[in-house]
Structures are given as C-alpha cells and as structure tokens.
Coordinates of C-alpha atoms and ligand atoms in Angstrom, one line a residue:
M1048 CA 22.2 1.9 -39.5
L1049 CA 23.6 0.2 -36.4
E1050 CA 27.2 1.7 -36.9
T1051 CA 25.3 5.1 -36.7
F1052 CA 23.2 4.7 -33.7
L1053 CA 25.3 2.3 -31.6
P1054 CA 28.3 4.7 -30.6
P1055 CA 26.4 7.5 -29.5
L1056 CA 23.8 5.4 -27.6
Q1057 CA 26.6 3.7 -26.0
R1058 CA 28.4 6.6 -24.9
W1059 CA 25.0 8.3 -23.8
L1060 CA 24.4 5.1 -21.6
L1061 CA 28.0 5.5 -20.2
F1062 CA 27.8 9.0 -19.4
S1063 CA 24.2 8.7 -17.8
G1064 CA 25.5 5.8 -15.8
V1065 CA 28.7 7.5 -14.4
I1066 CA 26.5 10.5 -13.8
L1067 CA 24.2 8.3 -11.5
V1068 CA 26.8 6.5 -9.6
V1069 CA 28.7 9.7 -8.8
G1070 CA 25.2 10.9 -7.7
A1071 CA 24.8 7.9 -5.5
V1072 CA 28.2 8.5 -3.6
T1073 CA 27.4 12.2 -3.4
W1074 CA 24.0 11.5 -2.0
R1075 CA 25.7 9.3 0.8
G1076 CA 28.9 11.4 1.3
V1077 CA 27.4 15.0 1.1
L1078 CA 23.7 15.0 1.3
V1079 CA 23.2 12.6 4.1
P1080 CA 25.3 14.1 6.7
R1081 CA 23.4 17.5 6.1
L1082 CA 20.1 15.5 6.2
R1083 CA 20.9 14.1 9.6
Y1084 CA 21.7 17.6 10.7
R1085 CA 18.6 18.8 9.5
L1086 CA 16.4 16.0 10.4
T1087 CA 17.3 16.3 14.3
G1088 CA 16.3 19.9 14.1
G1089 CA 20.0 21.3 14.3
R1090 CA 21.3 18.6 16.4
L1091 CA 23.9 15.9 15.2
E1092 CA 22.8 12.6 16.1
H1093 CA 23.4 8.8 15.4
E1094 CA 22.1 7.6 12.1
A1095 CA 20.1 4.9 13.7
E1096 CA 18.0 7.2 14.8
H1097 CA 16.6 8.2 11.3
P1098 CA 14.9 4.9 9.8
E1099 CA 14.1 7.0 6.5
V1100 CA 17.7 7.6 5.8
A1101 CA 18.5 4.2 6.3
T1102 CA 15.7 2.9 3.9
A1103 CA 17.0 5.7 1.4
E1104 CA 20.6 4.6 1.9
A1105 CA 19.5 1.0 0.7
R1106 CA 17.5 2.2 -2.1
V1107 CA 20.4 4.3 -3.5
A1108 CA 22.8 1.5 -3.2
G1109 CA 20.2 -1.0 -5.0
V1110 CA 19.7 1.6 -7.7
A1111 CA 23.3 2.1 -8.2
A1112 CA 24.0 -1.7 -8.2
V1113 CA 21.6 -2.2 -11.2
V1114 CA 23.2 1.0 -13.0
A1115 CA 26.5 -0.5 -12.6
G1116 CA 24.9 -3.7 -14.1
V1117 CA 23.9 -1.7 -17.0
L1118 CA 27.3 0.1 -17.3
M1119 CA 28.8 -3.6 -17.6
V1120 CA 26.6 -4.1 -20.7
T1121 CA 27.9 -0.6 -21.9
W1122 CA 31.4 -1.5 -21.3
G1123 CA 30.8 -4.5 -23.6
L1124 CA 29.2 -2.5 -26.3
R1125 CA 32.0 0.0 -26.1
L1126 CA 34.3 -2.6 -27.5
W1127 CA 31.9 -3.4 -30.3
A1128 CA 31.5 0.6 -31.1
Q1129 CA 35.2 0.9 -31.2
Y1130 CA 35.7 -2.1 -33.2
L1131 CA 33.2 -0.8 -35.8
D1132 CA 34.8 2.6 -36.1
F1133 CA 38.4 0.9 -36.2
R1134 CA 37.6 -2.1 -38.5
D1135 CA 40.2 -3.1 -40.8
P1136 CA 38.9 -5.2 -43.8
F1137 CA 42.0 -6.9 -44.5
T1138 CA 42.4 -8.6 -41.1
T1139 CA 40.4 -10.8 -39.4
V1140 CA 38.0 -9.8 -36.2
G1141 CA 40.5 -11.4 -33.8
E1142 CA 43.6 -9.7 -35.2
D1143 CA 41.6 -6.4 -34.8
L1144 CA 40.6 -7.2 -31.4
R1145 CA 43.7 -8.2 -30.1
F1146 CA 45.4 -5.0 -31.7
L1147 CA 42.6 -2.9 -30.0
L1148 CA 43.1 -4.7 -26.6
L1149 CA 46.7 -5.3 -26.4
D1150 CA 48.3 -2.6 -28.4
T1151 CA 46.5 0.5 -27.8
G1152 CA 46.0 3.1 -24.9
W1153 CA 42.3 2.8 -25.4
G1154 CA 42.3 -1.0 -24.9
T1155 CA 44.2 -0.5 -21.6
I1156 CA 41.9 1.9 -20.2
W1157 CA 38.8 -0.1 -21.4
M1158 CA 40.2 -3.0 -19.6
I1159 CA 40.6 -0.8 -16.4
Q1160 CA 37.2 0.4 -16.7
G1161 CA 35.8 -2.8 -17.0
G1162 CA 37.4 -3.9 -13.8
V1163 CA 36.2 -1.0 -11.9
I1164 CA 32.6 -1.1 -12.9
A1165 CA 32.6 -4.9 -11.9
L1166 CA 33.9 -3.8 -8.7
L1167 CA 31.5 -1.0 -8.2
A1168 CA 28.7 -3.4 -9.2
V1169 CA 29.6 -5.8 -6.3
G1170 CA 30.4 -3.0 -3.9
F1171 CA 27.1 -1.3 -4.2
L1172 CA 25.2 -4.7 -3.6
L1173 CA 27.2 -5.2 -0.6
L1174 CA 26.2 -1.8 0.4
R1175 CA 22.4 -2.5 -0.3
R1176 CA 22.7 -5.6 2.0
R1177 CA 24.5 -3.6 5.0
A1178 CA 22.8 -0.3 4.4
G1179 CA 21.5 1.2 7.8
A1180 CA 23.9 -1.0 9.6
T1181 CA 25.1 1.4 12.2
A1182 CA 28.5 2.9 12.0
P1183 CA 30.2 4.1 15.2
P1184 CA 29.2 7.5 16.3
P1185 CA 31.7 10.3 15.2
P1186 CA 34.4 11.3 17.8
G1187 CA 33.2 13.9 20.4
L1188 CA 29.3 12.9 19.9
T1189 CA 27.4 12.9 23.2
P1190 CA 24.1 11.4 23.5
E1191 CA 22.3 14.8 23.6
G1192 CA 24.2 15.6 20.1
V1193 CA 27.0 18.0 19.7
L1194 CA 27.9 19.9 16.8
R1195 CA 30.1 18.0 14.1
T1196 CA 34.0 18.0 14.8
T1197 CA 35.1 16.1 11.9
P1198 CA 34.2 17.0 8.2
P1199 CA 31.1 14.9 6.9
L1200 CA 33.4 12.8 4.3
L1201 CA 35.7 11.5 7.2
E1202 CA 32.5 10.3 9.1
L1203 CA 31.7 8.3 5.9
P1204 CA 31.9 4.6 6.5
L1205 CA 34.9 2.8 5.3
R1206 CA 32.7 0.6 2.8
W1207 CA 31.5 4.0 1.3
K1208 CA 34.7 5.6 1.1
L1209 CA 35.9 2.3 -1.1
V1210 CA 33.3 2.8 -3.6
T1211 CA 33.6 6.5 -3.7
A1212 CA 37.4 5.8 -4.6
G1213 CA 36.0 3.5 -7.3
V1214 CA 33.8 6.0 -8.8
L1215 CA 36.6 8.4 -8.9
V1216 CA 38.8 5.9 -11.0
L1217 CA 35.7 5.4 -13.3
V1218 CA 35.5 9.2 -14.0
L1219 CA 39.1 9.4 -14.4
T1220 CA 38.9 6.5 -17.3
L1221 CA 36.3 8.7 -19.1
G1222 CA 38.8 11.7 -18.8
L1223 CA 41.6 9.4 -20.2
S1224 CA 39.6 8.6 -23.3
S1225 CA 38.0 12.0 -24.0
H1226 CA 39.3 14.9 -26.2
A1227 CA 41.2 16.1 -23.0
M1228 CA 43.7 13.6 -24.0
S1229 CA 44.8 15.3 -27.0
V1230 CA 45.2 18.9 -25.5
P1231 CA 48.8 19.6 -26.3
G1232 CA 50.9 20.9 -23.3
S1233 CA 48.2 20.8 -20.6
R1234 CA 47.0 17.2 -21.0
T1235 CA 46.8 16.8 -17.2
L1236 CA 45.3 19.9 -16.5
A1237 CA 42.5 19.1 -19.1
V1238 CA 41.9 15.5 -17.9
S1239 CA 41.4 17.1 -14.3
V1240 CA 39.1 19.8 -15.6
D1241 CA 37.1 17.0 -17.5
M1242 CA 36.8 14.9 -14.4
M1243 CA 35.6 17.8 -12.3
H1244 CA 32.9 18.7 -15.0
T1245 CA 31.9 14.9 -15.0
L1246 CA 32.0 15.1 -11.2
A1247 CA 29.9 18.2 -11.0
A1248 CA 27.4 17.0 -13.5
G1249 CA 26.9 13.9 -11.4
G1250 CA 26.8 15.8 -8.0
W1251 CA 23.9 17.8 -9.7
I1252 CA 21.9 15.7 -11.8
G1253 CA 22.8 12.4 -10.3
T1254 CA 22.0 13.3 -6.8
L1255 CA 18.8 15.0 -7.9
F1256 CA 17.8 11.8 -9.3
L1257 CA 18.4 9.9 -6.2
V1258 CA 16.5 12.3 -4.1
L1259 CA 13.5 12.0 -6.3
V1260 CA 13.9 8.1 -6.4
T1261 CA 14.1 8.0 -2.4
A1262 CA 11.1 10.6 -1.7
R1263 CA 8.0 9.8 -4.0
P1264 CA 5.8 12.2 -2.4
R1265 CA 3.0 9.4 -1.8
T1266 CA 2.5 10.0 2.0
E1267 CA 2.7 13.0 4.3
R1268 CA 6.0 11.7 5.6
A1269 CA 7.3 11.0 2.2
R1270 CA 6.3 14.6 1.3
S1271 CA 8.2 15.8 4.1
F1272 CA 11.4 13.6 3.7
L1273 CA 11.3 15.1 0.0
A1274 CA 11.1 18.8 1.2
V1275 CA 14.2 18.0 3.9
Q1276 CA 16.1 16.5 1.2
L1277 CA 15.6 19.2 -1.4
T1278 CA 16.3 21.7 1.2
A1279 CA 19.6 19.9 1.9
F1280 CA 20.4 19.6 -1.8
S1281 CA 20.1 23.3 -2.6
P1282 CA 23.4 24.7 -1.7
L1283 CA 25.0 21.5 -3.1
A1284 CA 23.3 21.9 -6.5
M1285 CA 24.4 25.6 -6.4
V1286 CA 28.0 24.5 -6.0
A1287 CA 27.7 22.1 -8.5
V1288 CA 26.3 24.0 -11.2
G1289 CA 28.7 26.8 -10.5
A1290 CA 31.6 24.3 -11.0
L1291 CA 30.0 22.5 -14.0
I1292 CA 29.6 25.9 -15.9
F1293 CA 33.0 27.0 -14.8
M1294 CA 34.8 23.5 -15.9
G1295 CA 32.7 23.3 -19.2
I1296 CA 34.1 26.9 -20.2
L1297 CA 37.6 25.9 -19.6
L1298 CA 36.9 22.7 -21.5
S1299 CA 35.2 24.6 -24.4
I1300 CA 38.5 26.9 -24.4
F1301 CA 40.7 23.8 -24.5
H1302 CA 38.7 22.4 -27.6
T1303 CA 38.0 25.7 -29.6
H1304 CA 40.9 27.9 -30.4
E1305 CA 38.7 30.9 -31.3
I1306 CA 35.4 32.2 -30.5
A1307 CA 34.4 32.1 -34.2
A1308 CA 34.8 28.3 -34.1
L1309 CA 31.7 28.1 -32.0
W1310 CA 29.5 28.7 -35.1
Q1311 CA 32.0 28.2 -37.8
S1312 CA 33.0 24.6 -37.1
E1313 CA 30.8 21.5 -36.6
Y1314 CA 32.3 20.8 -33.1
G1315 CA 31.4 24.6 -32.1
R1316 CA 28.0 24.4 -33.4
R1317 CA 27.2 21.1 -31.7
L1318 CA 28.8 22.7 -28.4
S1319 CA 26.8 25.8 -28.5
G1320 CA 23.6 23.5 -28.9
K1321 CA 24.7 21.8 -26.0
V1322 CA 25.3 24.7 -24.0
G1323 CA 21.9 26.0 -25.1
L1324 CA 19.9 22.7 -23.8
A1325 CA 22.1 22.9 -20.5
G1326 CA 21.1 26.7 -20.1
G1327 CA 17.5 25.4 -20.3
V1328 CA 18.2 22.6 -17.8
M1329 CA 19.7 25.6 -15.3
L1330 CA 16.8 27.8 -15.7
L1331 CA 14.2 24.9 -14.8
G1332 CA 16.7 24.1 -11.7
L1333 CA 16.7 27.7 -10.9
W1334 CA 12.8 28.0 -10.9
N1335 CA 12.5 24.7 -8.9
W1336 CA 14.9 26.2 -6.3
R1337 CA 13.5 29.6 -6.0
R1338 CA 9.7 29.1 -6.5
G1339 CA 8.8 25.1 -6.1
L1340 CA 10.9 24.5 -3.0
P1341 CA 9.5 27.3 -0.9
A1342 CA 5.9 26.4 -1.9
L1343 CA 6.6 22.8 -1.0
V1344 CA 8.1 23.9 2.4
R1345 CA 5.3 26.2 3.3
A1346 CA 2.9 23.4 2.4
Q1347 CA 4.3 21.0 5.2
G1348 CA 2.2 19.8 7.6
R1349 CA -1.0 21.2 5.5
E1350 CA -2.0 18.1 3.9
A1351 CA -1.5 19.8 0.6
P1352 CA -0.2 16.8 -1.7
G1353 CA -0.5 19.0 -4.7
A1354 CA 2.8 21.1 -4.0
A1355 CA 5.0 18.1 -3.3
Q1356 CA 3.6 16.5 -6.5
R1357 CA 4.3 19.6 -8.5
V1358 CA 7.7 20.1 -7.2
W1359 CA 8.7 16.2 -7.9
Q1360 CA 7.5 16.4 -11.2
S1361 CA 9.3 19.6 -12.3
A1362 CA 12.7 18.1 -10.8
A1363 CA 12.0 14.9 -12.7
L1364 CA 11.5 17.1 -15.9
E1365 CA 15.0 18.8 -14.9
V1366 CA 16.8 15.1 -14.8
A1367 CA 14.9 14.3 -18.0
L1368 CA 16.1 17.4 -20.0
A1369 CA 19.5 16.7 -18.5
A1370 CA 19.5 13.5 -20.1
V1371 CA 19.1 15.0 -23.4
V1372 CA 22.1 17.4 -22.5
V1373 CA 24.0 14.2 -21.9
L1374 CA 23.0 12.9 -25.5
A1375 CA 24.2 16.1 -27.1
T1376 CA 27.3 15.6 -25.3
A1377 CA 27.5 12.0 -26.4
I1378 CA 27.4 13.3 -30.0
L1379 CA 29.7 16.3 -29.3
V1380 CA 32.7 14.1 -27.9
A1381 CA 33.0 12.0 -31.2
T1382 CA 33.0 15.3 -33.4
P1383 CA 36.6 16.3 -34.1
V1384 CA 37.6 19.5 -32.9
P1385 CA 38.2 22.5 -35.2
P1386 CA 41.4 22.4 -37.0
G1387 CA 44.3 24.3 -35.2
A1388 CA 42.4 23.7 -31.7
H1389 CA 44.7 21.3 -30.3
Ligands
HEM79 C1 23.6 19.9 -17.9 C2 24.9 20.3 -17.7 C3 25.8 19.4 -18.1 C4 26.0 18.1 -18.3 C5 25.1 16.9 -17.8 C6 27.5 17.8 -18.9 C7 27.7 16.6 -19.1 C8 29.3 16.4 -19.9 C9 29.8 15.0 -19.7 C10 29.0 13.7 -19.1 C11 30.9 15.3 -20.5 C12 31.8 14.2 -21.1 C13 33.2 14.0 -20.2 C14 34.1 13.0 -20.8 O1 34.2 12.5 -21.7 O2 34.9 12.7 -20.0 C15 31.1 16.6 -20.8 C16 32.0 17.3 -21.8 C17 32.2 18.3 -21.9 N1 31.2 19.5 -21.6 FE1 29.5 19.3 -20.5 N2 27.8 19.0 -19.6 C18 26.8 19.8 -18.9 C19 27.1 21.4 -19.4 C20 28.1 21.9 -20.0 C21 28.3 23.4 -20.2 C22 27.2 24.4 -19.6 C23 29.3 23.4 -20.8 C24 30.1 24.6 -21.4 C25 30.1 25.9 -20.9 C26 29.8 22.2 -21.2 C27 31.1 22.0 -22.0 C28 31.5 20.6 -22.1 C29 32.6 20.6 -23.1 C30 33.4 21.4 -23.8 C31 33.1 19.1 -22.9 C32 34.4 18.1 -23.5 C33 33.6 17.6 -24.9 C34 34.9 16.9 -25.7 O3 35.6 15.9 -25.0 O4 34.9 16.9 -26.8 N3 28.9 21.3 -20.7 N4 30.0 17.1 -20.4

C-alpha cells in the first residue's frame, strides 16, 4: 500500500514545490518590475513608493519559505521512496542506503538537491525579513521617473538573484533525475528542454498561485491590486504557456519514438491523458484571460466585488486543475518509456 502511494505522492509534492518556488522568483523578477511600471501609470518609480508591492513581496518570500520547508520533508521521503524501489532483500538497510547514496549518480544528485533546498529555505526566510527594504534606484532614474534603461532582471536585488540561481539549480536536479537523462545522443539537449518545461510550468502556474495569494479580493484596494497584477501577468502567462507546450512536444518526441506509441504503450496513454488535462487547464486560462480579466478591469472603482471574486475563484480553479496535471506527471515520469524510444 505504502509502496504504491508514497513514490507518486512524493514526486507530486516535489514537482508542486518546485513549480511554486519557480513562481516566487518569477513573481519577483518578472512580474514586480512590470507591476511597478503599471502602478505608476506608465512612469517607473522607486519601489518604496508602492506599499502593496513590499507587503506582497514579504508574503511571497514567506510562502516560498514554507514551500521550501515542505520540499525538505519531500526530499527525505524521496530517499525512502527510492529505497523501497531499490531494496535488496539480501543486504542490510544500511548497506542499501550506503550504496544508493555513495555509489550511484542518483545519490549525488539527491544530496545536491537537499543542499539547495536547505539554502533556499534559509534564503527565502531572510528575504521575508528584508522584503521591502529599499534597493538603490536603477541607474538613470530621475525623481520624476524615466523609462527603464536596464532590463528588469538586472535591476533585481542581489539577494533575489542568489535565490533565483538556487531555484535554477533545483530545476536542474529535477532534469538530471528524469527520463531526459536516458535520451541517447542528445542528453544535454533533453535535460535543457526538460528544465525549460519545468520553468515554464512554474512561470505560469506558480506565479499565478502567488498572484492569488497576494491579492485576495476582500477590499476595494485589494481588488484593484488583483486587476493590476493579473493584467501584468497575462503576457507572461502567454509566453510561459507557449514555451510549456513547445517544450512538452519536444519531450514527447524524445520519449516516444512514433506517434502510435501515444495510444499503444502505457507511457503514451498516460502522456495523452496528461496532455488532455493540461489542455483543459489552458482553456480555462484562456477563458480567464479573455473574459474574466476584462470584466474585472471594467468593474474597477464601481464597488462591484462580484467580478473580482469570480475571477479570483476561476483562477484558483486553474491552479487546482494544474495540480491534477502535476499528479498525472508524477505518475508519468515513473512509467517506462515505450520500447525503442531511448
Ligand atoms: C499544466 C501544464 C503542465 C504542467 C504543470 C507540466 C509539468 C511537468 C513537470 C513538473 C514535469 C517533470 C519534469 C522533470 O521531471 O524534470 C513534466 C514532464 C513532462 N511533460 Fe509536462 N507539464 C504540463 C504540460 C505538458 C504538455 C502540454 C505536454 C505535451 C505536449 C507535456 C509533456 C511532458 C513530458 C513528455 C514530460 C517528460 C516526462 C518524463 O520524464 O517521462 N507537459 N511536466
């Protein structure tokens, strides 16, 4: 029983956690610069002028710290799940674990992954404390506000850059223990594509989750912050979904050697199921973007909490359905690829 449910549950938690921490750094690195630009009505101003952003930044760092804590537990479970898969009845537990950790590539990646998760937990906690501490204004900024001269990522405070680097290493450790590692001849390409697929999933679903956490539409001001955030998020979501689909198709080509494998093999059937579910999430996202967001923007300043509530709930459903896609992925990645694919 435990052996059946623990491994997929552990992978689901791992993937979900990684998607959320990718979302946290995307929120800060990509969304916040766009947000500030919008909040000032087209003028770029110093971050201290926007209290909502500073409060939201503290909350995002706090949520990410909790997620990193959960990832820590998941990381421990991962060793247990691997041990259950690998267990040799003729040796002791200690010998099995020593072999797993010290003599396999899996063990090396697992240990690196644990180190990165621990550093991220500390990093996000420190960020939560320091959130809102004013960074020096970007070069070329006048008190009246001028258009940016540096790309948003370069304006990112060093502490966030370090955490972003940690998140990238964490995503790399996922790629290094995925099916991409067994693609013959193009392993580096396959791992890079796998990484970009995970980053795109986090950039879309992880960021949306944090937008919803930081702007619960309880007051008029929070409703307007939700509208501003979702408006700034839409172009990012479009790029992320495009990249997710493109990288997903490449991964599907890597892991299934012919189109018939999509229905003739167990792997292909599970992949098709996942793609069907992902299509549903994307359609809901499309509806939220084309119908929900314009209704929310139109309702601004009209004391109409209903529109904001509806959009928030519908976007929350989008995130919840994506969690089901991640569960389907957690099952897919442990399914052997069709014969002849690798
Ligand atoms: C809501 C949308 C999606 C989410 C959240 C998502 C998430 C993920 C995650 C977290 C992984 C694991 C990466 C790793 O182990 O390093 C993955 C793998 C994969 N995804 Fe997606 N994905 C989505 C949509 C898609 C789509 C649309 C396709 C196909 C067109 C696709 C195809 C794949 C394939 C083939 C893999 C590799 C599985 C393996 O290693 O055997 N995904 N996805």
